[in-house]
CSV table of C-alpha atoms in Angstrom, one decimal:
chain,number,residue,atom,x,y,z
A,1,UNK,CA,85.4,-98.6,-142.0
A,2,UNK,CA,83.9,-97.0,-145.2
A,3,UNK,CA,84.3,-93.7,-144.3
A,4,UNK,CA,87.8,-93.9,-143.7
A,5,UNK,CA,88.4,-95.3,-147.2
A,6,UNK,CA,85.9,-93.1,-149.0
A,7,UNK,CA,87.1,-89.9,-147.5
A,8,UNK,CA,90.2,-90.0,-145.0
A,9,UNK,CA,90.8,-86.5,-145.7
A,10,UNK,CA,87.3,-85.7,-143.9
A,11,UNK,CA,88.4,-88.1,-140.8
A,12,UNK,CA,90.5,-86.5,-138.0
A,13,UNK,CA,92.0,-87.7,-134.7
A,14,UNK,CA,91.4,-85.4,-131.9
A,15,UNK,CA,93.0,-86.3,-128.1
A,16,UNK,CA,92.0,-84.3,-125.1
A,17,UNK,CA,92.3,-84.7,-121.3
A,18,UNK,CA,89.3,-85.2,-119.2
A,19,UNK,CA,88.2,-86.1,-115.5
A,20,UNK,CA,86.9,-89.4,-114.9
A,21,UNK,CA,85.8,-89.4,-111.3
A,22,UNK,CA,89.1,-87.9,-109.8
A,23,UNK,CA,91.2,-89.4,-112.3
A,24,UNK,CA,92.8,-87.7,-115.7
A,25,UNK,CA,92.2,-89.9,-118.6
A,26,UNK,CA,93.2,-89.1,-122.2
A,27,UNK,CA,90.1,-89.3,-124.4
A,28,UNK,CA,90.9,-90.2,-128.0
A,29,UNK,CA,88.1,-89.4,-130.6
A,30,UNK,CA,87.8,-90.0,-134.6
A,31,UNK,CA,85.9,-87.3,-136.0
A,32,UNK,CA,84.2,-87.1,-139.2
A,33,UNK,CA,83.3,-83.6,-140.4
A,34,UNK,CA,82.5,-83.1,-136.5
A,35,UNK,CA,80.9,-86.2,-135.7
A,36,UNK,CA,82.3,-88.6,-133.5
A,37,UNK,CA,82.5,-92.1,-135.2
A,38,UNK,CA,84.7,-93.7,-132.5
A,39,UNK,CA,85.6,-92.5,-129.1
A,40,UNK,CA,88.3,-94.5,-126.4
A,41,UNK,CA,90.0,-93.4,-123.4
A,42,UNK,CA,93.2,-94.6,-121.3
A,43,UNK,CA,94.9,-93.3,-118.4
A,44,UNK,CA,96.9,-90.2,-118.7
A,45,UNK,CA,100.6,-89.7,-117.9
A,46,UNK,CA,101.8,-87.5,-115.2
A,47,UNK,CA,103.4,-84.3,-117.1
A,48,UNK,CA,103.2,-81.0,-117.6
A,49,UNK,CA,99.7,-81.4,-120.0
A,50,UNK,CA,98.4,-83.1,-116.8
A,51,UNK,CA,99.5,-80.5,-114.5
A,52,UNK,CA,98.1,-77.8,-116.4
A,53,UNK,CA,95.0,-79.3,-116.8
A,54,UNK,CA,94.6,-80.2,-113.0
A,55,UNK,CA,96.0,-77.0,-111.9
A,56,UNK,CA,92.5,-74.9,-112.3
A,57,UNK,CA,91.1,-77.6,-110.2
A,58,UNK,CA,93.2,-77.5,-107.1
A,59,UNK,CA,93.2,-74.1,-104.8
A,60,UNK,CA,95.5,-73.1,-102.2
A,61,UNK,CA,93.5,-73.9,-99.4
A,62,UNK,CA,93.2,-77.7,-100.7
A,63,UNK,CA,97.1,-77.8,-99.6
A,64,UNK,CA,97.5,-75.4,-97.0
A,65,UNK,CA,96.0,-72.5,-94.6
A,66,UNK,CA,95.8,-69.5,-96.9
A,67,UNK,CA,97.2,-67.4,-93.9
A,68,UNK,CA,99.9,-69.4,-93.1
A,69,UNK,CA,101.0,-68.9,-97.0
A,70,UNK,CA,100.4,-65.3,-97.0
A,71,UNK,CA,102.4,-65.1,-93.6
A,72,UNK,CA,105.2,-66.7,-94.9
A,73,UNK,CA,105.3,-64.7,-98.4
A,74,UNK,CA,104.9,-61.5,-96.1
A,75,UNK,CA,107.9,-62.4,-94.2
A,76,UNK,CA,110.0,-62.8,-97.3
A,77,UNK,CA,109.2,-59.4,-98.6
A,78,UNK,CA,109.5,-58.0,-95.2
A,79,UNK,CA,113.6,-59.3,-95.1
A,80,UNK,CA,113.8,-58.5,-99.2
A,81,UNK,CA,112.9,-55.0,-97.8
A,82,UNK,CA,115.3,-54.7,-95.5
A,83,UNK,CA,118.4,-56.0,-97.5
A,84,UNK,CA,118.5,-59.6,-96.8
A,85,UNK,CA,119.3,-61.4,-100.1
A,86,UNK,CA,116.4,-64.1,-100.6
A,87,UNK,CA,114.7,-65.7,-103.5
A,88,UNK,CA,111.1,-64.8,-103.8
A,89,UNK,CA,108.8,-67.7,-103.6
A,90,UNK,CA,106.4,-68.5,-106.3
A,91,UNK,CA,103.0,-70.6,-105.0
A,92,UNK,CA,102.7,-71.1,-109.0
A,93,UNK,CA,105.9,-72.8,-109.3
A,94,UNK,CA,105.2,-74.8,-106.2
A,95,UNK,CA,102.0,-75.9,-107.3
A,96,UNK,CA,104.0,-77.1,-110.7
A,97,UNK,CA,106.3,-79.0,-108.6
A,98,UNK,CA,103.5,-80.9,-106.8
A,99,UNK,CA,101.7,-81.3,-109.8
A,100,UNK,CA,104.0,-82.6,-111.7
A,101,UNK,CA,103.8,-86.3,-110.7
A,102,UNK,CA,100.0,-86.1,-110.2
A,103,UNK,CA,97.4,-88.1,-112.5
A,104,UNK,CA,94.3,-87.4,-110.1
A,105,UNK,CA,93.0,-85.3,-107.5
A,106,UNK,CA,93.8,-88.2,-104.9
A,107,UNK,CA,97.4,-87.6,-105.5
A,108,UNK,CA,97.6,-83.9,-104.8
A,109,UNK,CA,95.6,-84.6,-101.1
A,110,UNK,CA,98.1,-84.3,-98.4
A,111,UNK,CA,100.6,-82.3,-100.6
A,112,UNK,CA,102.5,-79.8,-98.4
A,113,UNK,CA,102.4,-76.4,-100.1
A,114,UNK,CA,104.5,-74.9,-97.0
A,115,UNK,CA,106.9,-77.1,-97.7
A,116,UNK,CA,107.3,-76.7,-101.1
A,117,UNK,CA,107.4,-72.8,-100.6
A,118,UNK,CA,110.2,-73.0,-98.0
A,119,UNK,CA,112.2,-75.5,-100.5
A,120,UNK,CA,112.3,-72.5,-102.9
A,121,UNK,CA,114.3,-70.5,-100.3
A,122,UNK,CA,117.1,-73.1,-99.7
A,123,UNK,CA,119.6,-72.4,-97.3
A,124,UNK,CA,117.8,-68.8,-96.7
A,125,UNK,CA,115.2,-70.5,-94.7
A,126,UNK,CA,117.2,-70.1,-91.4
A,127,UNK,CA,118.0,-66.5,-92.1
A,128,UNK,CA,113.9,-66.0,-92.9
A,129,UNK,CA,113.4,-67.4,-89.4
A,130,UNK,CA,116.3,-65.4,-87.9
A,131,UNK,CA,115.4,-62.0,-89.4
A,132,UNK,CA,111.4,-62.2,-89.5
A,133,UNK,CA,110.6,-65.1,-87.0
A,134,UNK,CA,106.9,-66.3,-87.1
A,135,UNK,CA,106.3,-66.3,-83.2
A,136,UNK,CA,107.5,-64.5,-80.3
A,137,UNK,CA,107.5,-65.6,-76.9
A,138,UNK,CA,106.8,-63.2,-74.0
A,139,UNK,CA,108.1,-63.2,-70.4
A,140,UNK,CA,105.5,-65.6,-68.8
A,141,UNK,CA,106.1,-68.0,-71.4
A,142,UNK,CA,103.2,-67.5,-73.8
A,143,UNK,CA,103.6,-67.3,-77.6
A,144,UNK,CA,102.3,-64.8,-79.8
A,145,UNK,CA,102.2,-64.4,-83.4
A,146,UNK,CA,104.1,-61.7,-85.3
A,147,UNK,CA,102.1,-60.1,-88.0
A,148,UNK,CA,103.8,-59.0,-91.2
A,149,UNK,CA,102.3,-56.5,-94.3
A,150,UNK,CA,104.1,-54.7,-96.7
A,151,UNK,CA,105.2,-51.1,-96.3
A,152,UNK,CA,104.7,-51.4,-92.7
A,153,UNK,CA,106.7,-52.6,-89.3
A,154,UNK,CA,106.0,-56.1,-88.0
A,155,UNK,CA,103.2,-56.0,-85.3
A,156,UNK,CA,102.1,-58.4,-82.4
A,157,UNK,CA,99.5,-58.1,-79.9
A,158,UNK,CA,98.8,-59.6,-76.8
A,159,UNK,CA,97.4,-58.3,-73.2
A,160,UNK,CA,99.0,-55.1,-71.4
A,161,UNK,CA,100.1,-57.6,-68.3
A,162,UNK,CA,101.9,-59.9,-70.7
A,163,UNK,CA,104.9,-57.4,-71.2
A,164,UNK,CA,104.9,-57.1,-67.5
A,165,UNK,CA,108.7,-57.3,-66.8
A,166,UNK,CA,110.1,-56.3,-70.2
A,167,UNK,CA,111.6,-52.9,-70.8
A,168,UNK,CA,111.8,-53.2,-74.5
A,169,UNK,CA,109.7,-55.2,-77.1
A,170,UNK,CA,111.2,-57.2,-80.0
A,171,UNK,CA,113.0,-55.7,-82.7
A,172,UNK,CA,113.6,-57.5,-85.8
A,173,UNK,CA,115.9,-57.7,-89.1
A,174,UNK,CA,118.8,-58.2,-86.8
A,175,UNK,CA,117.3,-55.6,-84.7
A,176,UNK,CA,117.1,-52.7,-86.9
A,177,UNK,CA,113.0,-52.7,-86.9
A,178,UNK,CA,111.5,-52.3,-83.5
A,179,UNK,CA,107.8,-54.2,-83.5
A,180,UNK,CA,104.6,-52.3,-83.0
A,181,UNK,CA,103.2,-53.8,-80.0
A,182,UNK,CA,99.5,-53.7,-79.7
A,183,UNK,CA,99.0,-53.6,-76.0
A,184,UNK,CA,95.4,-54.9,-75.1
A,185,UNK,CA,92.8,-54.5,-72.3
A,186,UNK,CA,91.5,-57.7,-70.2
A,187,UNK,CA,88.6,-57.3,-72.8
A,188,UNK,CA,91.3,-57.7,-75.6
A,189,UNK,CA,90.8,-54.4,-77.3
A,190,UNK,CA,93.8,-52.3,-77.6
A,191,UNK,CA,94.7,-49.6,-75.3
A,192,UNK,CA,98.1,-48.7,-76.9
A,193,UNK,CA,100.2,-49.1,-80.0
A,194,UNK,CA,103.6,-48.5,-79.3
A,195,UNK,CA,107.0,-49.6,-80.6
A,196,UNK,CA,108.8,-47.8,-77.4
A,197,UNK,CA,108.2,-49.7,-74.5
A,198,UNK,CA,110.0,-48.2,-72.3
A,199,UNK,CA,108.8,-45.1,-73.0
A,200,UNK,CA,105.3,-46.4,-72.7
A,201,UNK,CA,105.8,-47.4,-69.2
A,202,UNK,CA,107.3,-43.8,-68.1
A,203,UNK,CA,105.1,-41.6,-70.0
A,204,UNK,CA,101.6,-44.0,-70.3
A,205,UNK,CA,101.4,-46.5,-68.0
A,206,UNK,CA,100.3,-44.5,-64.9
A,207,UNK,CA,97.4,-42.9,-66.1
A,208,UNK,CA,96.2,-46.1,-67.9
A,209,UNK,CA,97.2,-48.0,-64.9
A,210,UNK,CA,94.4,-46.0,-62.8
A,211,UNK,CA,91.7,-45.9,-65.6
A,212,UNK,CA,92.0,-49.8,-66.1
A,213,UNK,CA,92.3,-50.2,-62.3
A,214,UNK,CA,88.8,-48.8,-62.0
A,215,UNK,CA,87.5,-50.9,-64.6
A,216,UNK,CA,89.2,-54.1,-64.0
A,217,UNK,CA,89.9,-53.9,-60.4
A,218,UNK,CA,89.9,-58.1,-60.3
A,219,UNK,CA,93.5,-57.5,-62.3
A,220,UNK,CA,96.9,-56.6,-61.0
A,221,UNK,CA,98.0,-53.2,-61.9
A,222,UNK,CA,101.4,-52.5,-60.0
A,223,UNK,CA,102.9,-49.4,-59.9
A,224,UNK,CA,106.2,-51.0,-61.1
């Protein structure tokens, strides 16, 4: 009290955010020439400042599978490259939305980052799933993941036998971009990469059939 009366010009109020356990608090300090002469804390209120304070402490892995996030962004990039008018999702913007009401790390647990990203697409989410599906069903009912990468056509991988009965592989962006098929041997290693399945059956399969039949005699390698 004496300092406040004697040298009010040298007394300053400072407020900063801090963590108290998992919760964000406001720390108020009364400073006299750099010395703290009084301190108090109270719970912080949700808002941009708290969101910015929490942001460095939250990673994508806390809220979603990073591979799933990257896959979604790559699918959108592929569709945009093929002329589909889709908004470009922003991970930072999605995190801002998820953190806008948070006042502790507990508030962030269980937040759905993938849903927040898809919300940014609006009605374009349906077009995304049509133009660039995340999965593709094989004739025998097996579902395989479709991979997307910038500057490359989509690709998927499965055992060669899983493609028996197909004369053509999938094509995306409404049939304009054939997928590259990684045809795998029983040891899960690729024996052929092709986007022309019909040509593969005609030109390459007969020789591969003989080779694979010798290496894997317990597997069926029909002529047709």
